[in-house]
Amino acid sequence: GTAQIGVSGLAVMGRNLARNFARHGYTVALHNRSAERTHELVDQFGDEGTFVPAESAEQFVAALERPRRLVVMVKAGGPTDAVIDQFAPLLESGDMIIDGGNAHFADTRRREAALREKGIHFVGTGISGGEEGALNGPSIMPGGSPESYQALGPLLEDISAKAADGSPCCAHVGADGAGHFVKMVHNGIEYADMQLIAEAYDLLRHAAGLEPAAIADTFRRWNTGRLDSYLVEITAEVLAHTDAATGRPFVDVVADEAEQKGTGRWTVQIALELGVPVSGIAEAVFARSVSGHTDLRAVGGRLSGPGRAALGADEAAAFVDKIEHALYASKVVSYTQGFHQVQAAGAEYGWTLDLGAVAGIWRGGCIIRAAFLDRITAAYAKDPQLPSLLADDGFAAEIAEAQDAWRDVVATAVRLGVPVPGFSTALAYYDALRAERLPAALTQGQRDFFGAHTYRRVDRDGVFHTLWSEDRTEEQQ
Ligand code: NBP
């Protein structure tokens, strides 16, 4: 075969990835379960590069140069297994299957182990950026073996987004499911970022008393500073938009029930299993869930609130700047938690991860792209063993500077009855890390009392139990 790469699964994502490869000068073999999509692609976009359409799996595999590189871009779950089962018997040792779908990393680990026995490299790859990114440059997070990256990396880096400094938003993340894991955490962080921005909007509107157009201007201004990011940019666009049918602000005619496809939920489920506190992402998932419970929210009419008016004009102007501090500090905390989760997964699954490189991959092409990610890369470059992003001097100093405003924003929100689960959980996490003593000591005492679960002491090594129902002497276990 002559094709350097093949794409099987030519719905929106696969079609655009295939075109992206072709536009970069690669010969691309094409395959889809139903051949119409294959023909459609060649009919519509055949002049963008060199395509080799295949009617069958056998033809597709034969069209590829060896070692073969097959990108699978089908619906995640059963369809991915079906396609693997179809191709695997036709492949040889050293060939590579790249799964660019939104697979659960545990499925990727299972598939990688099974194919490794046959000498086939299975490269679970997180791809972010939607349709537009697939065509013009996505953020690419490949897992799998380092050897496979040797053969695959140059092609993927070619078609990936480029950061402001020109470097590709693609790097080998780690073995087996590491790429899909990091993609999942990316989506969890995306949920948290969106929730924090939503809380800032809610306070700008209901505490500072601004209208959507003025709030759009505020986000536009923030987007020129340390909050410079794709999500803040589109927030301004959405808030500035007027509904054509009613002439009202668009944000006021949209039903206030947020939906989700599930990757945020996965992030939280796995964080619970790993024992990693990703409270910002969890609150973001729960906030969407609360918004969707119309039955619960109907009860709200009977629940009393503080009955406070918004802030006065003088106070409001200063409060706007404080919200920027609260948003930034909370964002630093949610990234801290997300990176902790990636780091913990690395230890659990034996991945060698470069956390600074992970931040680097997200600088372009994906939803959470932001100037701020350079700072994270720099923090890990300075100290690859950083136990937490909050241990970085730069971030610690910025939060120290922001914290008075942050506390004031949370306190004001609480006083006015505006829900800020993201801002407040981030602050609680920060204060918990700072605390010299946590009430967990009391929790341990209770656990020992009712369940003889034992405790450790601050002054001596060992495990202890107090005979609570007897004479309350202490036994060393
Ligand atoms: P879909 O997720 O809608 O899947 C459609 C493709 O899967 C078609 O090519 C279809 O073939 C094929 N397919 C199905 Br369904 N069942 C199959 C089976 N049993 N055997 C073989 N092929 C089968 O496509 P998409 O929206 O382009 O997404 C592709 C992947 O990319 C998904 O995993 C998705 O989650 C992910 N995605 C990522 C992003 C992002 O931003 N990263 C965005 C959107 C999607 P047919 O044409 O014959 O029906």
Coordinates of C-alpha atoms and ligand atoms in Angstrom, one line a residue:
G1 CA 0.0 0.0 0.0
T2 CA 0.9 3.6 -0.5
A3 CA -1.2 5.5 2.1
Q4 CA 0.7 6.8 5.1
I5 CA -2.4 6.9 7.2
G6 CA -5.9 5.5 7.1
V7 CA -9.1 6.8 8.7
S8 CA -12.0 4.4 9.4
G9 CA -15.2 6.1 10.5
L10 CA -16.0 9.1 8.4
A11 CA -18.8 10.9 10.2
V12 CA -18.0 14.6 11.1
M13 CA -14.9 14.0 13.2
G14 CA -13.3 11.3 11.0
R15 CA -14.0 13.1 7.8
N16 CA -12.4 16.3 9.0
L17 CA -9.4 14.5 10.4
A18 CA -8.9 12.7 7.1
R19 CA -9.1 16.1 5.3
N20 CA -6.6 17.6 7.7
F21 CA -4.1 14.8 7.0
A22 CA -4.6 15.1 3.2
R23 CA -4.1 18.9 3.4
H24 CA -0.8 18.3 5.1
G25 CA 0.3 16.2 2.1
Y26 CA -0.3 12.7 3.4
T27 CA -1.9 10.0 1.3
V28 CA -5.0 9.0 3.3
A29 CA -6.8 5.7 3.0
L30 CA -10.5 6.0 3.7
H31 CA -13.0 3.5 5.1
N32 CA -16.5 3.6 6.6
R33 CA -19.0 0.9 7.5
S34 CA -21.4 2.2 5.0
A35 CA -19.5 3.1 1.8
E36 CA -21.7 6.2 1.0
R37 CA -19.8 8.3 3.5
T38 CA -16.5 7.3 1.8
H39 CA -17.7 8.3 -1.6
E40 CA -19.2 11.5 -0.3
L41 CA -15.9 12.6 1.1
V42 CA -14.1 11.9 -2.1
D43 CA -16.8 13.6 -4.2
Q44 CA -16.8 16.7 -2.1
F45 CA -13.2 17.1 -0.9
G46 CA -11.2 14.8 -3.3
D47 CA -9.3 17.8 -4.6
E48 CA -7.9 18.7 -1.2
G49 CA -5.3 16.0 -1.4
T50 CA -4.6 12.3 -2.2
F51 CA -7.3 9.9 -0.9
V52 CA -7.5 6.1 -1.4
P53 CA -11.1 5.1 -0.9
A54 CA -11.7 1.5 0.2
E55 CA -14.9 -0.5 0.1
S56 CA -13.9 -3.2 2.5
A57 CA -11.7 -3.6 5.6
E58 CA -9.4 -5.9 3.5
Q59 CA -9.0 -3.2 0.8
F60 CA -8.4 -0.5 3.5
V61 CA -5.7 -2.5 5.2
A62 CA -4.1 -3.3 1.8
A63 CA -4.0 0.4 0.9
L64 CA -1.7 1.2 3.9
E65 CA 2.1 1.2 3.9
R66 CA 3.7 -0.8 6.6
P67 CA 3.8 -0.5 9.6
R68 CA 0.2 0.4 9.1
R69 CA -1.4 3.4 10.9
L70 CA -5.1 3.1 11.1
V71 CA -7.1 5.9 12.8
V72 CA -10.5 4.7 14.1
M73 CA -13.1 7.4 14.5
V74 CA -16.3 5.7 15.3
K75 CA -18.9 6.0 18.0
A76 CA -17.3 5.1 21.3
G77 CA -18.1 1.8 23.1
G78 CA -19.4 -1.2 21.2
P79 CA -18.7 0.2 17.7
T80 CA -15.0 0.7 18.6
D81 CA -14.8 -3.0 19.7
A82 CA -16.6 -4.1 16.5
V83 CA -14.2 -2.2 14.3
I84 CA -11.1 -3.5 16.2
D85 CA -12.4 -7.1 15.8
Q86 CA -12.8 -6.5 12.1
F87 CA -9.3 -5.1 11.6
A88 CA -7.1 -7.0 14.1
P89 CA -7.1 -10.3 12.2
L90 CA -5.9 -8.5 9.0
L91 CA -3.0 -6.7 10.7
E92 CA 0.6 -7.7 11.4
S93 CA 3.0 -7.2 14.3
G94 CA 4.1 -3.5 14.5
D95 CA 0.9 -2.1 13.0
M96 CA -0.9 0.6 14.9
I97 CA -4.6 1.2 15.6
I98 CA -5.2 4.8 16.8
D99 CA -8.6 5.2 18.6
G100 CA -9.4 8.9 18.4
G101 CA -12.9 8.5 19.8
N102 CA -14.1 9.5 23.3
A103 CA -13.3 6.1 24.9
H104 CA -13.3 5.5 28.6
F105 CA -9.6 5.0 29.6
A106 CA -10.4 1.7 31.2
D107 CA -11.7 0.4 27.9
T108 CA -8.5 1.7 26.3
R109 CA -6.4 -0.2 28.8
R110 CA -8.3 -3.4 28.1
R111 CA -8.0 -3.0 24.3
E112 CA -4.3 -2.1 24.5
A113 CA -3.5 -5.2 26.6
A114 CA -5.5 -7.5 24.3
L115 CA -3.8 -6.2 21.1
R116 CA -0.4 -6.1 22.6
E117 CA -0.5 -9.9 22.8
K118 CA -0.8 -9.9 19.0
G119 CA 2.1 -7.4 18.6
I120 CA -0.3 -4.6 17.5
H121 CA 0.1 -1.2 19.1
F122 CA -3.2 0.2 20.3
V123 CA -3.0 4.0 20.7
G124 CA -5.9 5.5 22.6
T125 CA -5.8 9.1 21.7
G126 CA -7.7 12.0 23.2
I127 CA -8.7 14.5 20.5
S128 CA -10.2 17.8 21.5
G129 CA -11.6 20.7 19.5
G130 CA -14.7 19.3 17.9
E131 CA -15.4 19.4 14.2
E132 CA -13.6 22.6 13.6
G133 CA -10.5 21.5 15.5
A134 CA -10.4 18.1 13.7
L135 CA -10.2 20.0 10.4
N136 CA -7.9 22.9 11.3
G137 CA -5.9 21.6 14.2
P138 CA -7.1 19.8 17.3
S139 CA -5.3 19.3 20.6
I140 CA -4.1 15.7 20.5
M141 CA -3.4 13.5 23.5
P142 CA -1.9 10.1 22.4
G143 CA -1.4 7.3 24.9
G144 CA 0.0 3.8 23.9
S145 CA 3.6 2.6 23.6
P146 CA 6.5 5.0 23.2
E147 CA 7.5 3.0 20.1
S148 CA 4.2 3.8 18.4
Y149 CA 4.7 7.4 19.1
Q150 CA 8.0 7.3 17.1
A151 CA 6.1 6.3 14.0
L152 CA 3.0 8.3 14.7
G153 CA 4.1 11.4 16.5
P154 CA 5.4 13.4 13.5
L155 CA 2.1 12.9 11.6
L156 CA -0.1 13.8 14.6
E157 CA 2.1 16.8 15.5
D158 CA 1.8 18.0 11.9
I159 CA -2.0 18.1 11.9
S160 CA -2.4 19.4 15.5
A161 CA -3.1 22.9 16.7
K162 CA 0.0 25.1 17.3
A163 CA 0.5 27.1 20.4
A164 CA 1.3 30.8 20.2
D165 CA 5.0 30.0 20.2
G166 CA 4.5 27.6 17.3
S167 CA 5.0 24.3 19.2
P168 CA 2.5 21.5 18.4
C169 CA -0.4 20.8 20.8
C170 CA 0.4 17.1 20.7
A171 CA 2.8 15.0 22.8
H172 CA 3.0 11.4 23.9
V173 CA 1.2 11.4 27.2
G174 CA 2.0 8.0 28.6
A175 CA 1.4 4.3 28.2
D176 CA -2.0 2.5 27.4
G177 CA -4.9 4.6 28.5
A178 CA -3.0 7.8 29.6
G179 CA -4.1 9.8 26.6
H180 CA -7.8 9.1 27.1
F181 CA -7.4 9.7 30.8
V182 CA -5.9 13.1 30.2
K183 CA -8.7 13.9 27.7
M184 CA -11.2 13.0 30.3
V185 CA -9.7 15.3 32.9
H186 CA -9.5 18.0 30.3
N187 CA -13.3 17.7 30.0
G188 CA -13.7 17.8 33.7
I189 CA -11.6 21.0 34.0
E190 CA -13.7 22.4 31.2
Y191 CA -16.9 21.8 33.3
A192 CA -15.3 23.5 36.3
D193 CA -14.1 26.5 34.1
M194 CA -17.6 26.9 32.7
Q195 CA -19.2 26.7 36.1
L196 CA -16.8 29.4 37.6
I197 CA -17.5 31.7 34.6
A198 CA -21.3 31.1 35.2
E199 CA -21.0 32.1 38.8
A200 CA -19.0 35.2 37.9
Y201 CA -21.8 36.1 35.5
D202 CA -24.5 35.4 38.1
L203 CA -22.8 37.8 40.6
L204 CA -22.1 40.4 38.0
R205 CA -25.8 40.4 37.2
H206 CA -27.4 39.9 40.6
A207 CA -24.9 41.4 43.0
A208 CA -23.2 44.1 40.9
G209 CA -26.5 44.7 39.0
L210 CA -25.1 44.7 35.5
E211 CA -27.1 43.9 32.3
P212 CA -25.8 41.2 29.9
A213 CA -24.3 43.7 27.4
A214 CA -22.3 45.3 30.2
I215 CA -21.3 41.9 31.5
A216 CA -20.1 41.0 28.0
D217 CA -17.8 44.1 28.1
T218 CA -16.5 43.0 31.5
F219 CA -15.6 39.6 30.2
R220 CA -14.0 41.2 27.1
R221 CA -11.9 43.3 29.4
W222 CA -10.9 40.3 31.5
N223 CA -9.9 38.5 28.4
T224 CA -7.0 40.9 27.9
G225 CA -5.5 39.9 31.2
R226 CA -4.6 36.7 33.1
L227 CA -8.0 35.2 32.3
D228 CA -7.3 35.3 28.5
S229 CA -9.0 32.2 27.2
Y230 CA -11.3 30.7 24.6
L231 CA -14.1 30.2 27.2
V232 CA -14.0 33.8 28.4
E233 CA -13.9 35.0 24.9
I234 CA -17.0 33.1 23.8
T235 CA -18.7 34.0 27.1
A236 CA -18.6 37.7 26.0
E237 CA -19.9 36.7 22.6
V238 CA -22.9 34.8 24.0
L239 CA -23.7 37.5 26.5
A240 CA -23.6 40.2 23.8
H241 CA -25.9 38.3 21.5
T242 CA -29.5 39.5 21.2
D243 CA -32.4 37.1 20.4
A244 CA -33.7 38.0 16.9
A245 CA -37.3 36.8 17.7
T246 CA -37.8 38.8 20.9
G247 CA -35.1 41.4 20.9
R248 CA -34.2 40.3 24.4
P249 CA -30.7 39.2 25.6
F250 CA -30.1 35.7 24.2
V251 CA -29.1 34.5 27.6
D252 CA -32.6 35.3 28.9
V253 CA -34.5 33.3 26.4
V254 CA -32.4 30.1 26.8
A255 CA -33.9 27.5 29.2
D256 CA -31.7 27.4 32.3
E257 CA -31.2 23.6 32.4
A258 CA -27.6 22.6 31.6
E259 CA -27.1 19.2 29.9
Q260 CA -24.1 16.9 29.9
K261 CA -22.7 14.0 27.8
G262 CA -20.9 12.3 30.6
T263 CA -17.2 13.0 30.6
G264 CA -17.4 15.3 33.6
R265 CA -19.2 12.6 35.4
W266 CA -16.5 10.0 34.5
T267 CA -13.8 12.4 35.9
V268 CA -15.6 12.6 39.2
Q269 CA -16.4 8.9 39.4
I270 CA -12.7 8.0 38.8
A271 CA -11.5 10.7 41.2
L272 CA -13.6 9.1 43.9
E273 CA -12.0 5.7 43.2
L274 CA -8.5 7.2 43.2
G275 CA -9.3 9.2 46.4
V276 CA -8.5 12.5 44.8
P277 CA -10.5 15.6 45.9
V278 CA -11.7 17.2 42.7
S279 CA -14.4 19.2 44.4
G280 CA -14.5 22.0 41.8
I281 CA -15.2 19.5 39.0
A282 CA -17.7 17.6 41.2
E283 CA -19.6 20.9 42.0
A284 CA -19.7 21.8 38.4
V285 CA -21.2 18.4 37.5
F286 CA -23.7 18.7 40.4
A287 CA -24.6 22.3 39.4
R288 CA -25.7 21.1 36.0
S289 CA -27.6 18.3 37.6
V290 CA -29.4 20.8 40.0
S291 CA -30.3 23.0 37.1
G292 CA -31.9 20.1 35.3
H293 CA -34.1 19.0 38.2
T294 CA -37.2 21.1 37.4
D295 CA -39.2 19.1 40.0
L296 CA -36.8 20.0 42.7
R297 CA -36.5 23.6 41.6
A298 CA -40.3 23.9 41.7
V299 CA -40.0 23.6 45.5
G300 CA -37.9 26.8 45.5
G301 CA -40.9 29.1 45.5
R302 CA -41.7 27.9 49.0
L303 CA -38.1 28.4 50.4
S304 CA -37.2 31.7 52.0
G305 CA -34.1 33.7 51.2
P306 CA -32.2 36.7 52.6
G307 CA -34.3 39.3 50.7
R308 CA -31.3 41.6 50.1
A309 CA -31.1 44.0 47.3
A310 CA -28.1 44.2 45.0
L311 CA -25.1 46.3 46.0
G312 CA -25.1 50.1 45.7
A313 CA -23.4 51.7 42.7
D314 CA -20.1 52.5 44.4
E315 CA -19.8 49.2 46.0
A316 CA -20.7 47.4 42.8
A317 CA -17.9 48.9 40.8
A318 CA -15.3 47.7 43.3
F319 CA -17.1 44.3 43.5
V320 CA -16.7 43.7 39.7
D321 CA -12.9 43.7 40.2
K322 CA -13.2 41.4 43.2
I323 CA -15.1 38.9 41.1
E324 CA -12.1 38.8 38.7
H325 CA -9.9 37.8 41.6
A326 CA -12.4 35.2 42.8
L327 CA -12.7 33.7 39.3
Y328 CA -8.9 33.5 38.8
A329 CA -8.1 32.1 42.3
S330 CA -10.9 29.4 41.9
K331 CA -9.6 28.6 38.4
V332 CA -6.1 28.0 39.8
V333 CA -7.6 25.6 42.4
S334 CA -9.6 23.6 39.9
Y335 CA -6.6 23.1 37.7
T336 CA -4.6 22.2 40.8
Q337 CA -7.2 19.5 41.5
G338 CA -7.3 18.3 37.9
F339 CA -3.5 18.0 37.7
H340 CA -3.5 16.2 41.0
Q341 CA -5.9 13.6 39.5
V342 CA -3.6 13.1 36.5
Q343 CA -0.6 12.7 38.8
A344 CA -2.5 10.2 41.0
A345 CA -3.5 8.2 38.0
G346 CA 0.1 8.1 36.8
A347 CA 1.1 6.6 40.1
E348 CA -1.8 4.1 40.1
Y349 CA -1.4 2.9 36.5
G350 CA 2.4 3.3 36.2
W351 CA 2.4 6.1 33.6
T352 CA 5.5 8.3 33.3
L353 CA 3.8 11.7 32.9
D354 CA 5.2 15.1 32.1
L355 CA 2.5 17.3 33.6
G356 CA 4.0 20.5 32.1
A357 CA 3.8 18.8 28.7
V358 CA 0.1 18.0 29.4
A359 CA -0.6 21.7 30.1
G360 CA 1.3 22.4 26.9
I361 CA -0.9 20.2 24.7
W362 CA -4.0 22.2 25.9
R363 CA -2.6 25.6 24.9
G364 CA -4.3 25.4 21.5
G365 CA -7.1 23.6 19.6
C366 CA -9.2 22.6 22.6
I367 CA -12.0 24.2 24.7
I368 CA -9.8 25.1 27.7
R369 CA -7.1 26.7 25.7
A370 CA -5.8 29.7 27.6
A371 CA -2.7 31.9 28.2
F372 CA -2.7 30.7 31.8
L373 CA -1.6 27.2 30.7
D374 CA 1.9 28.5 29.9
R375 CA 2.2 29.3 33.6
I376 CA 1.4 25.7 34.5
T377 CA 4.0 24.4 32.0
A378 CA 6.5 26.8 33.6
A379 CA 5.7 25.7 37.1
Y380 CA 6.3 22.1 36.3
A381 CA 9.4 22.9 34.3
K382 CA 10.8 24.6 37.4
D383 CA 10.0 21.7 39.6
P384 CA 8.7 18.5 37.9
Q385 CA 8.1 16.9 41.3
L386 CA 5.8 19.8 42.4
P387 CA 3.3 18.0 44.8
S388 CA 0.6 20.5 43.9
L389 CA 0.3 23.5 41.7
L390 CA -0.4 25.5 44.8
A391 CA 3.1 24.7 46.0
D392 CA 4.4 26.8 43.1
D393 CA 5.6 30.2 44.4
G394 CA 4.1 32.1 41.6
F395 CA 0.6 30.7 42.0
A396 CA 0.8 30.9 45.8
A397 CA 1.7 34.6 45.6
E398 CA -1.1 35.3 43.2
I399 CA -3.7 33.7 45.5
A400 CA -2.3 35.4 48.5
E401 CA -2.9 38.6 46.6
A402 CA -6.4 37.6 45.5
Q403 CA -7.6 36.0 48.7
D404 CA -9.2 39.0 50.4
A405 CA -11.3 39.8 47.3
W406 CA -12.1 36.1 46.9
R407 CA -13.3 35.8 50.5
D408 CA -15.4 39.0 50.1
V409 CA -17.0 37.6 46.9
V410 CA -18.0 34.3 48.6
A411 CA -19.2 36.1 51.7
T412 CA -21.3 38.6 49.7
A413 CA -22.7 35.8 47.6
V414 CA -23.7 33.9 50.7
R415 CA -25.3 37.1 52.2
L416 CA -27.3 37.8 49.0
G417 CA -28.3 34.2 48.5
V418 CA -26.5 33.7 45.2
P419 CA -25.3 30.1 44.9
V420 CA -21.5 29.9 44.2
P421 CA -20.6 26.2 44.7
G422 CA -17.5 26.5 42.5
F423 CA -16.0 29.6 44.2
S424 CA -16.8 28.4 47.7
T425 CA -15.6 24.8 47.3
A426 CA -12.3 26.1 45.8
L427 CA -11.9 28.4 48.8
A428 CA -12.7 25.6 51.2
Y429 CA -10.1 23.4 49.6
Y430 CA -7.5 26.2 49.8
D431 CA -8.3 26.8 53.5
A432 CA -8.2 23.1 54.2
L433 CA -4.7 22.9 52.8
R434 CA -3.7 25.9 54.9
A435 CA -5.2 24.6 58.2
E436 CA -2.7 23.6 60.8
R437 CA -5.3 21.2 62.3
L438 CA -8.3 19.8 60.6
P439 CA -11.4 18.5 62.4
A440 CA -10.6 15.1 60.9
A441 CA -9.2 14.3 64.3
L442 CA -12.7 14.4 65.7
T443 CA -13.9 12.3 62.8
Q444 CA -11.3 9.7 63.7
G445 CA -12.4 9.8 67.4
Q446 CA -16.0 9.2 66.3
R447 CA -15.0 6.3 64.0
D448 CA -13.1 4.7 66.9
F449 CA -16.0 5.2 69.2
F450 CA -18.7 3.6 67.1
G451 CA -16.7 1.2 65.0
A452 CA -13.4 0.5 66.7
H453 CA -11.8 1.8 63.5
T454 CA -8.7 2.9 65.5
Y455 CA -6.6 6.1 65.1
R456 CA -3.0 7.3 65.1
R457 CA -1.6 9.8 67.6
V458 CA 0.3 13.0 67.0
D459 CA 3.0 12.2 69.6
R460 CA 3.7 8.5 69.2
D461 CA 3.9 5.9 66.3
G462 CA 1.4 3.1 66.3
V463 CA -2.3 2.3 65.9
F464 CA -4.6 2.9 68.9
H465 CA -8.1 2.1 70.1
T466 CA -9.8 3.5 73.2
L467 CA -12.1 1.1 75.1
W468 CA -15.1 3.5 74.9
S469 CA -17.7 1.2 76.4
E470 CA -15.4 0.0 79.2
D471 CA -13.1 2.1 81.3
R472 CA -11.8 4.2 78.3
T473 CA -8.2 3.1 78.6
E474 CA -6.2 3.2 75.5
E475 CA -4.9 0.0 73.8
Q476 CA -2.1 -0.1 71.3
Q477 CA -3.0 -2.4 68.4
Ligands
NBP1 P1 -20.3 9.3 15.7 O1 -19.9 9.2 17.1 O2 -21.7 9.8 15.4 O3 -20.2 7.8 15.1 C1 -20.5 7.6 13.7 C2 -19.5 6.8 13.0 O4 -19.5 5.5 13.7 C3 -19.9 6.4 11.6 O5 -18.8 6.4 10.8 C4 -20.6 5.1 11.8 O6 -20.6 4.3 10.6 C5 -19.7 4.5 12.8 N1 -20.2 3.2 13.4 C6 -21.2 3.1 14.3 BR1 -22.3 4.4 14.9 N2 -21.4 1.8 14.7 C7 -20.5 1.1 14.0 C8 -20.2 -0.3 14.0 N3 -20.8 -1.2 14.7 N4 -19.2 -0.7 13.1 C9 -18.5 0.3 12.4 N5 -18.8 1.6 12.4 C10 -19.7 2.0 13.2 O7 -19.2 10.1 14.9 P2 -18.5 11.5 15.3 O8 -19.4 12.5 15.8 O9 -17.7 11.8 14.1 O10 -17.5 11.1 16.4 C11 -16.5 10.1 16.3 C12 -15.8 9.9 17.6 O11 -15.2 11.1 18.0 C13 -16.7 9.5 18.8 O12 -16.1 8.7 19.7 C14 -17.0 10.8 19.5 O13 -17.3 10.7 20.8 C15 -15.8 11.6 19.3 N6 -16.0 13.0 19.2 C16 -15.1 13.8 19.6 C17 -15.3 15.2 19.5 C18 -14.3 16.0 20.0 O14 -14.4 17.2 20.1 N7 -13.2 15.5 20.4 C19 -16.4 15.7 19.0 C20 -17.3 14.9 18.5 C21 -17.1 13.5 18.6 P3 -21.9 4.5 9.6 O15 -21.6 5.7 8.8 O16 -21.8 3.3 8.7 O17 -23.1 4.6 10.4

